[in-house]
Amino acid sequence: MKYGRKRVLVTGGAGFLGSHLCERLLAEGNDVLCADNFFTGTKENIAHLMGNPYFELMRHDVTFPLYVEVDEIYNLACPASPIHYQRDPVQTTKTSVHGAINMLGLAKRVGAKIFQASTSEVYGDPEVHPQTEDYRGSVNPIGPRACYDEGKRCAETLFFDYFRQHALRIKVGRIFNTYGPRMHPNDGRVVSNFIVQALEGRPITLYGDGSQTRSFCYVDDLIEAFIRLMATPDDVTGPINIGNPQEITVRQLAETVIAMIGSKSEIVYHPLPADDPMQRKPDISLARATLGWEAKASLEEGLGRTIAYFQARLGT
Ligand SMILES: NC(=O)c1ccc[n+]([C@@H]2O[C@H](COP(=O)([O-])OP(=O)(O)OC[C@H]3O[C@@H](n4cnc5c(N)ncnc54)[C@H](O)[C@@H]3O)[C@@H](O)[C@H]2O)c1
């Protein structure tokens, strides 16, 4: 630790979740190094942090080794939405797998504690509902989502091998759908899609009949769970589900967004994409017990803040 401040590396720090994490870590008095290759992240997401002397931005691709002195690493680098991660699937797998190897190698060299942003997608199209951490998942290894799902599964494998083989201090959080300000307006994720379509008065596109369920966590709640997980004793490794178990159908979400915006958008139905999960809901008993955490923001509160962000951004 230098100057009494913890030096924290956030990979993917210019992305949606990463930018909120950098903000929170700075607010807590840490020295933050943000490493990003700007594949999906933007400088606008972190522009408001650039004047802070304890914030440093570095253009870096995690598929290459990184040599820096840090106390903690949050490994978030990886495109998260299907549109982005399927654009260059080989690079997606490389980012997850080589990225994990490089960041774990760095953690080992400098003795840093390391957090992995894993995902509910490791459960694939689950046969059990809600998903607990001991459920091993149902992933199609050769489908279009596999570059992400299998990449993230392999990253978890690497984290646990470094833990067993090199006694590394690891923290693995399995993130469920999260939304909030700074999501990409055009990345096809359901919350941002619906809000942007409703604000622009365009038809709301719903895949399948809209009866598939999702549970949405507001970003501030999620970041709180990251911080708490990082602060747990060394024998707490995860994986720990982090998400909001409040489940709604995608059609209900569309209707809520339309009502909150007062939009005249109609709902139009399209075929369900390959391997799209029908149900997604975290069992967060472990997070409640280990982190004393659960999501606080209601869907209406979170949507309200997200809608306000997109209104300002789109000038609607
Ligand atoms: N948002 C969610 O609902 C959600 C759910 C599950 C898991 N996650 C995980 O959380 C992390 C952050 O997701 P997000 O929603 O903020 O997505 P995002 O796309 O906004 O952020 C990802 C960031 O990683 C950067 N990046 C991508 N490849 C990189 C590389 N090779 N080297 C360096 N930087 C690279 C991008 O430029 C971007 O800034 C991801 O690892 C994602 O898999 C997110």
mmCIF file of C-alpha atoms and ligand atoms in Angstrom:
data_model
loop_
_atom_site.group_PDB
_atom_site.id
_atom_site.type_symbol
_atom_site.label_atom_id
_atom_site.label_comp_id
_atom_site.label_asym_id
_atom_site.label_seq_id
_atom_site.Cartn_x
_atom_site.Cartn_y
_atom_site.Cartn_z
ATOM 1 C CA MET A 1 0.000 0.000 0.000
ATOM 2 C CA LYS A 2 1.433 3.362 -1.042
ATOM 3 C CA TYR A 3 0.656 6.664 0.758
ATOM 4 C CA GLY A 4 -1.804 4.703 2.952
ATOM 5 C CA ARG A 5 -4.084 4.168 -0.025
ATOM 6 C CA LYS A 6 -4.907 0.771 -1.437
ATOM 7 C CA ARG A 7 -3.887 0.531 -5.105
ATOM 8 C CA VAL A 8 -6.716 -1.116 -6.967
ATOM 9 C CA LEU A 9 -6.695 -2.254 -10.587
ATOM 10 C CA VAL A 10 -10.047 -2.420 -12.381
ATOM 11 C CA THR A 11 -9.873 -4.154 -15.762
ATOM 12 C CA GLY A 12 -12.775 -3.179 -17.996
ATOM 13 C CA GLY A 13 -12.997 -0.050 -15.854
ATOM 14 C CA ALA A 14 -14.346 2.114 -18.683
ATOM 15 C CA GLY A 15 -17.366 -0.135 -19.159
ATOM 16 C CA PHE A 16 -20.805 0.025 -17.600
ATOM 17 C CA LEU A 17 -20.093 -1.786 -14.330
ATOM 18 C CA GLY A 18 -16.395 -0.888 -14.265
ATOM 19 C CA SER A 19 -17.034 2.854 -14.344
ATOM 20 C CA HIS A 20 -19.386 2.610 -11.350
ATOM 21 C CA LEU A 21 -16.853 0.458 -9.521
ATOM 22 C CA CYS A 22 -14.013 2.953 -10.183
ATOM 23 C CA GLU A 23 -16.236 5.747 -8.862
ATOM 24 C CA ARG A 24 -17.047 3.823 -5.699
ATOM 25 C CA LEU A 25 -13.424 2.776 -5.079
ATOM 26 C CA LEU A 26 -12.262 6.400 -5.439
ATOM 27 C CA ALA A 27 -15.007 7.556 -3.079
ATOM 28 C CA GLU A 28 -13.610 5.112 -0.522
ATOM 29 C CA GLY A 29 -10.146 6.664 -0.748
ATOM 30 C CA ASN A 30 -8.397 4.127 -2.980
ATOM 31 C CA ASP A 31 -5.832 4.753 -5.690
ATOM 32 C CA VAL A 32 -7.543 3.392 -8.806
ATOM 33 C CA LEU A 33 -5.920 2.168 -12.008
ATOM 34 C CA CYS A 34 -8.416 1.564 -14.794
ATOM 35 C CA ALA A 35 -7.218 -0.677 -17.641
ATOM 36 C CA ASP A 36 -9.412 -0.962 -20.705
ATOM 37 C CA ASN A 37 -9.030 -1.540 -24.439
ATOM 38 C CA PHE A 38 -12.255 0.412 -25.158
ATOM 39 C CA PHE A 39 -13.841 -2.464 -27.060
ATOM 40 C CA THR A 40 -17.208 -1.689 -25.472
ATOM 41 C CA GLY A 41 -16.163 0.824 -22.824
ATOM 42 C CA THR A 42 -15.859 4.547 -23.503
ATOM 43 C CA LYS A 43 -13.882 7.483 -22.203
ATOM 44 C CA GLU A 44 -17.179 9.300 -21.570
ATOM 45 C CA ASN A 45 -18.025 6.707 -18.904
ATOM 46 C CA ILE A 46 -15.038 7.789 -16.842
ATOM 47 C CA ALA A 47 -14.570 11.380 -18.069
ATOM 48 C CA HIS A 48 -15.854 12.705 -14.723
ATOM 49 C CA LEU A 49 -13.080 10.819 -12.898
ATOM 50 C CA MET A 50 -10.177 12.076 -15.006
ATOM 51 C CA GLY A 51 -9.488 15.129 -12.850
ATOM 52 C CA ASN A 52 -9.081 13.006 -9.728
ATOM 53 C CA PRO A 53 -5.360 12.639 -8.906
ATOM 54 C CA TYR A 54 -5.973 9.131 -7.573
ATOM 55 C CA PHE A 55 -7.503 7.924 -10.837
ATOM 56 C CA GLU A 56 -5.346 6.685 -13.682
ATOM 57 C CA LEU A 57 -6.491 5.401 -17.061
ATOM 58 C CA MET A 58 -4.461 2.969 -19.092
ATOM 59 C CA ARG A 59 -5.252 1.623 -22.562
ATOM 60 C CA HIS A 60 -4.500 -2.051 -22.220
ATOM 61 C CA ASP A 61 -5.823 -5.320 -23.595
ATOM 62 C CA VAL A 62 -5.942 -8.019 -20.904
ATOM 63 C CA THR A 63 -5.042 -10.705 -23.405
ATOM 64 C CA PHE A 64 -1.512 -9.319 -22.987
ATOM 65 C CA PRO A 65 0.397 -9.456 -19.684
ATOM 66 C CA LEU A 66 0.337 -6.395 -17.456
ATOM 67 C CA TYR A 67 3.090 -5.397 -15.051
ATOM 68 C CA VAL A 68 1.883 -3.019 -12.361
ATOM 69 C CA GLU A 69 2.104 -2.845 -8.584
ATOM 70 C CA VAL A 70 -1.339 -3.187 -7.027
ATOM 71 C CA ASP A 71 -2.956 -4.533 -3.866
ATOM 72 C CA GLU A 72 -6.288 -5.623 -5.336
ATOM 73 C CA ILE A 73 -7.559 -6.502 -8.799
ATOM 74 C CA TYR A 74 -11.135 -6.484 -10.027
ATOM 75 C CA ASN A 75 -11.178 -8.366 -13.327
ATOM 76 C CA LEU A 76 -14.182 -7.085 -15.277
ATOM 77 C CA ALA A 77 -12.716 -6.886 -18.783
ATOM 78 C CA CYS A 78 -14.988 -8.737 -21.197
ATOM 79 C CA PRO A 79 -17.811 -7.619 -23.458
ATOM 80 C CA ALA A 80 -21.021 -8.575 -21.666
ATOM 81 C CA SER A 81 -23.846 -8.309 -24.161
ATOM 82 C CA PRO A 82 -24.470 -10.955 -26.850
ATOM 83 C CA ILE A 83 -24.242 -8.410 -29.688
ATOM 84 C CA HIS A 84 -20.779 -7.402 -28.558
ATOM 85 C CA TYR A 85 -19.379 -10.730 -27.434
ATOM 86 C CA GLN A 86 -20.570 -12.486 -30.605
ATOM 87 C CA ARG A 87 -18.970 -9.862 -32.865
ATOM 88 C CA ASP A 88 -15.563 -11.479 -32.424
ATOM 89 C CA PRO A 89 -16.190 -14.720 -30.543
ATOM 90 C CA VAL A 90 -12.572 -15.880 -30.651
ATOM 91 C CA GLN A 91 -11.463 -12.623 -29.048
ATOM 92 C CA THR A 92 -14.212 -13.045 -26.415
ATOM 93 C CA THR A 93 -12.871 -16.427 -25.368
ATOM 94 C CA LYS A 94 -9.335 -15.042 -25.409
ATOM 95 C CA THR A 95 -10.367 -12.097 -23.242
ATOM 96 C CA SER A 96 -11.937 -14.395 -20.665
ATOM 97 C CA VAL A 97 -9.290 -17.093 -20.671
ATOM 98 C CA HIS A 98 -6.021 -15.311 -21.501
ATOM 99 C CA GLY A 99 -7.290 -12.300 -19.563
ATOM 100 C CA ALA A 100 -7.831 -14.485 -16.481
ATOM 101 C CA ILE A 101 -4.404 -16.105 -16.862
ATOM 102 C CA ASN A 102 -2.695 -12.718 -17.198
ATOM 103 C CA MET A 103 -4.527 -11.122 -14.270
ATOM 104 C CA LEU A 104 -4.043 -14.187 -12.066
ATOM 105 C CA GLY A 105 -0.354 -14.169 -13.017
ATOM 106 C CA LEU A 106 -0.164 -10.527 -11.992
ATOM 107 C CA ALA A 107 -1.982 -11.251 -8.704
ATOM 108 C CA LYS A 108 0.458 -14.070 -7.988
ATOM 109 C CA ARG A 109 3.513 -11.910 -8.749
ATOM 110 C CA VAL A 110 2.459 -9.007 -6.557
ATOM 111 C CA GLY A 111 0.460 -10.941 -3.934
ATOM 112 C CA ALA A 112 -2.776 -9.111 -4.775
ATOM 113 C CA LYS A 113 -6.271 -10.240 -3.932
ATOM 114 C CA ILE A 114 -8.312 -10.774 -7.091
ATOM 115 C CA PHE A 115 -12.021 -10.604 -7.908
ATOM 116 C CA GLN A 116 -13.517 -12.193 -11.003
ATOM 117 C CA ALA A 117 -16.679 -10.832 -12.601
ATOM 118 C CA SER A 118 -18.250 -14.147 -13.491
ATOM 119 C CA THR A 119 -21.775 -14.523 -14.695
ATOM 120 C CA SER A 120 -25.071 -16.323 -14.341
ATOM 121 C CA GLU A 121 -24.383 -17.478 -17.915
ATOM 122 C CA VAL A 122 -22.162 -20.198 -16.413
ATOM 123 C CA TYR A 123 -25.500 -21.884 -15.604
ATOM 124 C CA GLY A 124 -26.470 -21.833 -19.303
ATOM 125 C CA ASP A 125 -30.150 -22.643 -19.865
ATOM 126 C CA PRO A 126 -30.727 -23.940 -16.345
ATOM 127 C CA GLU A 127 -32.775 -27.025 -15.487
ATOM 128 C CA VAL A 128 -33.054 -25.925 -11.851
ATOM 129 C CA HIS A 129 -34.718 -22.804 -10.704
ATOM 130 C CA PRO A 130 -33.673 -20.617 -8.968
ATOM 131 C CA GLN A 131 -29.972 -21.352 -9.463
ATOM 132 C CA THR A 132 -27.797 -22.062 -6.451
ATOM 133 C CA GLU A 133 -24.010 -21.929 -6.674
ATOM 134 C CA ASP A 134 -23.686 -25.742 -6.561
ATOM 135 C CA TYR A 135 -25.722 -26.137 -9.749
ATOM 136 C CA ARG A 136 -23.221 -27.027 -12.474
ATOM 137 C CA GLY A 137 -25.117 -25.570 -15.373
ATOM 138 C CA SER A 138 -26.401 -26.592 -18.767
ATOM 139 C CA VAL A 139 -24.292 -24.873 -21.400
ATOM 140 C CA ASN A 140 -24.201 -25.707 -25.094
ATOM 141 C CA PRO A 141 -20.448 -25.792 -25.751
ATOM 142 C CA ILE A 142 -20.763 -25.220 -29.491
ATOM 143 C CA GLY A 143 -23.545 -22.625 -29.668
ATOM 144 C CA PRO A 144 -23.191 -18.921 -30.440
ATOM 145 C CA ARG A 145 -23.185 -18.021 -26.734
ATOM 146 C CA ALA A 146 -20.456 -20.527 -25.877
ATOM 147 C CA CYS A 147 -17.572 -18.095 -26.470
ATOM 148 C CA TYR A 148 -18.860 -16.118 -23.498
ATOM 149 C CA ASP A 149 -20.350 -18.872 -21.319
ATOM 150 C CA GLU A 150 -17.503 -21.340 -21.713
ATOM 151 C CA GLY A 151 -14.898 -18.568 -21.556
ATOM 152 C CA LYS A 152 -16.312 -17.468 -18.201
ATOM 153 C CA ARG A 153 -16.512 -21.080 -16.989
ATOM 154 C CA CYS A 154 -12.875 -21.642 -17.902
ATOM 155 C CA ALA A 155 -11.952 -18.387 -16.145
ATOM 156 C CA GLU A 156 -13.596 -19.734 -12.973
ATOM 157 C CA THR A 157 -11.598 -22.960 -13.382
ATOM 158 C CA LEU A 158 -8.391 -20.940 -13.601
ATOM 159 C CA PHE A 159 -9.289 -18.898 -10.535
ATOM 160 C CA PHE A 160 -9.863 -22.035 -8.476
ATOM 161 C CA ASP A 161 -6.695 -23.704 -9.797
ATOM 162 C CA TYR A 162 -4.658 -20.640 -8.824
ATOM 163 C CA PHE A 163 -6.362 -20.765 -5.427
ATOM 164 C CA ARG A 164 -5.525 -24.458 -4.901
ATOM 165 C CA GLN A 165 -2.144 -24.506 -6.609
ATOM 166 C CA HIS A 166 -0.750 -21.105 -5.608
ATOM 167 C CA ALA A 167 -2.864 -20.183 -2.556
ATOM 168 C CA LEU A 168 -4.032 -17.014 -4.292
ATOM 169 C CA ARG A 169 -6.694 -14.938 -2.570
ATOM 170 C CA ILE A 170 -9.617 -15.165 -4.995
ATOM 171 C CA LYS A 171 -13.200 -13.870 -4.971
ATOM 172 C CA VAL A 172 -15.591 -15.060 -7.650
ATOM 173 C CA GLY A 173 -18.937 -13.293 -8.040
ATOM 174 C CA ARG A 174 -21.550 -14.689 -10.435
ATOM 175 C CA ILE A 175 -23.370 -11.616 -11.646
ATOM 176 C CA PHE A 176 -26.987 -11.783 -12.758
ATOM 177 C CA ASN A 177 -28.585 -9.212 -15.090
ATOM 178 C CA THR A 178 -27.685 -5.739 -13.936
ATOM 179 C CA TYR A 179 -28.856 -2.425 -15.303
ATOM 180 C CA GLY A 180 -28.404 1.271 -14.693
ATOM 181 C CA PRO A 181 -26.922 4.476 -16.104
ATOM 182 C CA ARG A 182 -24.051 4.039 -18.624
ATOM 183 C CA MET A 183 -25.400 0.863 -20.158
ATOM 184 C CA HIS A 184 -24.801 1.001 -23.902
ATOM 185 C CA PRO A 185 -27.863 2.325 -25.724
ATOM 186 C CA ASN A 186 -27.524 -0.137 -28.622
ATOM 187 C CA ASP A 187 -26.129 -3.325 -27.183
ATOM 188 C CA GLY A 188 -29.347 -5.306 -27.312
ATOM 189 C CA ARG A 189 -29.627 -5.790 -23.564
ATOM 190 C CA VAL A 190 -33.249 -5.870 -22.675
ATOM 191 C CA VAL A 191 -33.497 -2.966 -20.203
ATOM 192 C CA SER A 192 -31.553 -0.460 -22.310
ATOM 193 C CA ASN A 193 -33.283 -1.688 -25.484
ATOM 194 C CA PHE A 194 -36.748 -1.151 -24.084
ATOM 195 C CA ILE A 195 -35.946 2.245 -22.557
ATOM 196 C CA VAL A 196 -34.330 3.593 -25.737
ATOM 197 C CA GLN A 197 -37.140 2.264 -27.948
ATOM 198 C CA ALA A 198 -39.811 3.689 -25.638
ATOM 199 C CA LEU A 199 -38.073 7.081 -25.391
ATOM 200 C CA GLU A 200 -37.782 7.290 -29.167
ATOM 201 C CA GLY A 201 -41.406 6.152 -29.623
ATOM 202 C CA ARG A 202 -40.275 3.159 -31.693
ATOM 203 C CA PRO A 203 -41.859 -0.324 -31.407
ATOM 204 C CA ILE A 204 -40.560 -2.350 -28.472
ATOM 205 C CA THR A 205 -39.052 -5.592 -29.756
ATOM 206 C CA LEU A 206 -39.852 -8.615 -27.669
ATOM 207 C CA TYR A 207 -38.229 -11.957 -28.428
ATOM 208 C CA GLY A 208 -40.410 -15.039 -28.065
ATOM 209 C CA ASP A 209 -43.782 -14.482 -26.411
ATOM 210 C CA GLY A 210 -42.247 -12.446 -23.598
ATOM 211 C CA SER A 211 -43.016 -15.068 -20.944
ATOM 212 C CA GLN A 212 -39.298 -15.738 -20.303
ATOM 213 C CA THR A 213 -38.288 -14.373 -16.920
ATOM 214 C CA ARG A 214 -35.343 -12.278 -15.824
ATOM 215 C CA SER A 215 -34.387 -10.677 -12.546
ATOM 216 C CA PHE A 216 -32.734 -7.283 -12.668
ATOM 217 C CA CYS A 217 -30.318 -5.801 -10.165
ATOM 218 C CA TYR A 218 -29.635 -2.077 -9.990
ATOM 219 C CA VAL A 219 -25.949 -1.260 -10.500
ATOM 220 C CA ASP A 220 -25.317 0.473 -7.126
ATOM 221 C CA ASP A 221 -26.542 -2.621 -5.297
ATOM 222 C CA LEU A 222 -24.276 -4.839 -7.354
ATOM 223 C CA ILE A 223 -21.186 -2.702 -6.683
ATOM 224 C CA GLU A 224 -21.920 -2.838 -2.958
ATOM 225 C CA ALA A 225 -21.805 -6.648 -3.202
ATOM 226 C CA PHE A 226 -18.437 -6.515 -5.050
ATOM 227 C CA ILE A 227 -16.938 -4.385 -2.275
ATOM 228 C CA ARG A 228 -18.330 -6.623 0.450
ATOM 229 C CA LEU A 229 -17.106 -9.780 -1.274
ATOM 230 C CA MET A 230 -13.600 -8.340 -1.686
ATOM 231 C CA ALA A 231 -13.539 -7.527 2.047
ATOM 232 C CA THR A 232 -14.440 -11.063 3.183
ATOM 233 C CA PRO A 233 -11.853 -13.241 4.973
ATOM 234 C CA ASP A 234 -9.424 -15.156 2.760
ATOM 235 C CA ASP A 235 -11.275 -18.462 3.100
ATOM 236 C CA VAL A 236 -14.298 -16.952 1.330
ATOM 237 C CA THR A 237 -13.700 -17.543 -2.353
ATOM 238 C CA GLY A 238 -17.170 -17.808 -3.807
ATOM 239 C CA PRO A 239 -18.529 -18.460 -6.299
ATOM 240 C CA ILE A 240 -21.334 -16.311 -4.930
ATOM 241 C CA ASN A 241 -24.449 -15.355 -6.836
ATOM 242 C CA ILE A 242 -25.001 -11.608 -6.908
ATOM 243 C CA GLY A 243 -28.275 -10.378 -8.254
ATOM 244 C CA ASN A 244 -31.795 -9.404 -7.434
ATOM 245 C CA PRO A 245 -34.113 -12.390 -7.079
ATOM 246 C CA GLN A 246 -37.212 -10.336 -7.844
ATOM 247 C CA GLU A 247 -38.322 -12.052 -11.052
ATOM 248 C CA ILE A 248 -40.469 -10.612 -13.787
ATOM 249 C CA THR A 249 -41.352 -11.620 -17.303
ATOM 250 C CA VAL A 250 -39.784 -9.715 -20.137
ATOM 251 C CA ARG A 251 -43.274 -8.667 -21.231
ATOM 252 C CA GLN A 252 -43.970 -7.178 -17.768
ATOM 253 C CA LEU A 253 -40.704 -5.271 -18.035
ATOM 254 C CA ALA A 254 -41.724 -3.845 -21.420
ATOM 255 C CA GLU A 255 -45.096 -2.788 -20.030
ATOM 256 C CA THR A 256 -43.503 -1.164 -16.954
ATOM 257 C CA VAL A 257 -41.037 0.816 -19.082
ATOM 258 C CA ILE A 258 -43.802 1.988 -21.429
ATOM 259 C CA ALA A 259 -45.951 3.064 -18.469
ATOM 260 C CA MET A 260 -43.106 4.873 -16.648
ATOM 261 C CA ILE A 261 -42.104 6.805 -19.763
ATOM 262 C CA GLY A 262 -45.691 7.379 -20.856
ATOM 263 C CA SER A 263 -44.618 6.164 -24.303
ATOM 264 C CA LYS A 264 -46.911 5.329 -27.205
ATOM 265 C CA SER A 265 -44.611 2.487 -28.365
ATOM 266 C CA GLU A 266 -46.272 -0.772 -29.355
ATOM 267 C CA ILE A 267 -44.848 -4.193 -28.513
ATOM 268 C CA VAL A 268 -43.764 -6.289 -31.527
ATOM 269 C CA TYR A 269 -42.827 -9.958 -31.296
ATOM 270 C CA HIS A 270 -39.746 -11.605 -32.890
ATOM 271 C CA PRO A 271 -38.472 -15.231 -32.796
ATOM 272 C CA LEU A 272 -36.433 -16.244 -29.754
ATOM 273 C CA PRO A 273 -32.653 -16.326 -30.481
ATOM 274 C CA ALA A 274 -30.720 -19.629 -30.166
ATOM 275 C CA ASP A 275 -29.965 -20.792 -26.616
ATOM 276 C CA ASP A 276 -31.800 -17.869 -25.016
ATOM 277 C CA PRO A 277 -32.506 -18.958 -21.422
ATOM 278 C CA MET A 278 -36.199 -19.184 -20.452
ATOM 279 C CA GLN A 279 -35.699 -18.495 -16.777
ATOM 280 C CA ARG A 280 -33.083 -16.633 -14.846
ATOM 281 C CA LYS A 281 -33.265 -15.981 -11.134
ATOM 282 C CA PRO A 282 -30.483 -16.062 -8.555
ATOM 283 C CA ASP A 283 -30.724 -17.867 -5.261
ATOM 284 C CA ILE A 284 -28.877 -15.346 -3.090
ATOM 285 C CA SER A 285 -28.986 -17.247 0.223
ATOM 286 C CA LEU A 286 -25.189 -17.488 0.190
ATOM 287 C CA ALA A 287 -24.741 -13.755 -0.486
ATOM 288 C CA ARG A 288 -27.210 -12.967 2.317
ATOM 289 C CA ALA A 289 -25.373 -15.250 4.763
ATOM 290 C CA THR A 290 -21.783 -14.410 3.739
ATOM 291 C CA LEU A 291 -22.022 -10.761 2.768
ATOM 292 C CA GLY A 292 -25.138 -9.711 4.703
ATOM 293 C CA TRP A 293 -26.224 -8.349 1.330
ATOM 294 C CA GLU A 294 -29.293 -8.127 -0.763
ATOM 295 C CA ALA A 295 -30.407 -5.689 -3.418
ATOM 296 C CA LYS A 296 -32.197 -2.639 -2.021
ATOM 297 C CA ALA A 297 -33.373 -0.585 -5.005
ATOM 298 C CA SER A 298 -36.828 -1.443 -6.304
ATOM 299 C CA LEU A 299 -37.257 -1.948 -10.047
ATOM 300 C CA GLU A 300 -39.192 1.315 -10.278
ATOM 301 C CA GLU A 301 -36.424 3.277 -8.484
ATOM 302 C CA GLY A 302 -33.694 1.776 -10.621
ATOM 303 C CA LEU A 303 -35.642 2.174 -13.840
ATOM 304 C CA GLY A 304 -36.397 5.786 -12.916
ATOM 305 C CA ARG A 305 -32.669 6.597 -12.634
ATOM 306 C CA THR A 306 -31.831 4.670 -15.787
ATOM 307 C CA ILE A 307 -34.583 6.348 -17.786
ATOM 308 C CA ALA A 308 -33.337 9.758 -16.577
ATOM 309 C CA TYR A 309 -29.825 8.872 -17.793
ATOM 310 C CA PHE A 310 -31.020 7.855 -21.255
ATOM 311 C CA GLN A 311 -33.308 10.885 -21.501
ATOM 312 C CA ALA A 312 -30.315 13.149 -20.886
ATOM 313 C CA ARG A 313 -28.092 11.157 -23.229
ATOM 314 C CA LEU A 314 -30.586 10.981 -26.087
ATOM 315 C CA GLY A 315 -31.885 14.495 -25.478
ATOM 316 C CA THR A 316 -35.486 13.254 -25.434
HETATM 317 N N1 LIG B 1 -23.930 -6.166 -16.799
HETATM 318 C C1 LIG B 1 -24.324 -7.375 -16.489
HETATM 319 O O1 LIG B 1 -25.536 -7.598 -16.330
HETATM 320 C C2 LIG B 1 -23.347 -8.496 -16.296
HETATM 321 C C3 LIG B 1 -23.848 -9.768 -15.970
HETATM 322 C C4 LIG B 1 -22.954 -10.808 -15.784
HETATM 323 C C5 LIG B 1 -21.589 -10.589 -15.872
HETATM 324 N N2 LIG B 1 -21.127 -9.347 -16.196
HETATM 325 C C6 LIG B 1 -19.664 -9.197 -16.306
HETATM 326 O O2 LIG B 1 -19.242 -7.976 -15.743
HETATM 327 C C7 LIG B 1 -18.167 -7.443 -16.499
HETATM 328 C C8 LIG B 1 -18.485 -6.018 -16.921
HETATM 329 O O3 LIG B 1 -19.672 -6.018 -17.710
HETATM 330 P P1 LIG B 1 -20.371 -4.687 -18.229
HETATM 331 O O4 LIG B 1 -21.825 -4.927 -18.202
HETATM 332 O O5 LIG B 1 -19.796 -3.534 -17.529
HETATM 333 O O6 LIG B 1 -19.935 -4.734 -19.763
HETATM 334 P P2 LIG B 1 -19.183 -3.634 -20.642
HETATM 335 O O7 LIG B 1 -19.119 -4.196 -22.021
HETATM 336 O O8 LIG B 1 -19.823 -2.310 -20.443
HETATM 337 O O9 LIG B 1 -17.760 -3.575 -19.977
HETATM 338 C C9 LIG B 1 -16.720 -4.437 -20.313
HETATM 339 C C10 LIG B 1 -15.447 -3.601 -20.370
HETATM 340 O O10 LIG B 1 -14.343 -4.467 -20.672
HETATM 341 C C11 LIG B 1 -13.561 -3.856 -21.696
HETATM 342 N N3 LIG B 1 -12.854 -4.926 -22.419
HETATM 343 C C12 LIG B 1 -13.366 -5.870 -23.230
HETATM 344 N N4 LIG B 1 -12.398 -6.659 -23.684
HETATM 345 C C13 LIG B 1 -11.236 -6.223 -23.150
HETATM 346 C C14 LIG B 1 -9.885 -6.618 -23.239
HETATM 347 N N5 LIG B 1 -9.520 -7.665 -23.987
HETATM 348 N N6 LIG B 1 -8.957 -5.909 -22.546
HETATM 349 C C15 LIG B 1 -9.307 -4.842 -21.790
HETATM 350 N N7 LIG B 1 -10.577 -4.409 -21.664
HETATM 351 C C16 LIG B 1 -11.523 -5.099 -22.334
HETATM 352 C C17 LIG B 1 -14.558 -3.107 -22.549
HETATM 353 O O11 LIG B 1 -13.983 -2.108 -23.358
HETATM 354 C C18 LIG B 1 -15.491 -2.543 -21.480
HETATM 355 O O12 LIG B 1 -15.039 -1.322 -20.968
HETATM 356 C C19 LIG B 1 -17.931 -8.391 -17.671
HETATM 357 O O13 LIG B 1 -16.878 -9.249 -17.356
HETATM 358 C C20 LIG B 1 -19.223 -9.154 -17.759
HETATM 359 O O14 LIG B 1 -19.030 -10.428 -18.283
HETATM 360 C C21 LIG B 1 -21.971 -8.302 -16.412
#
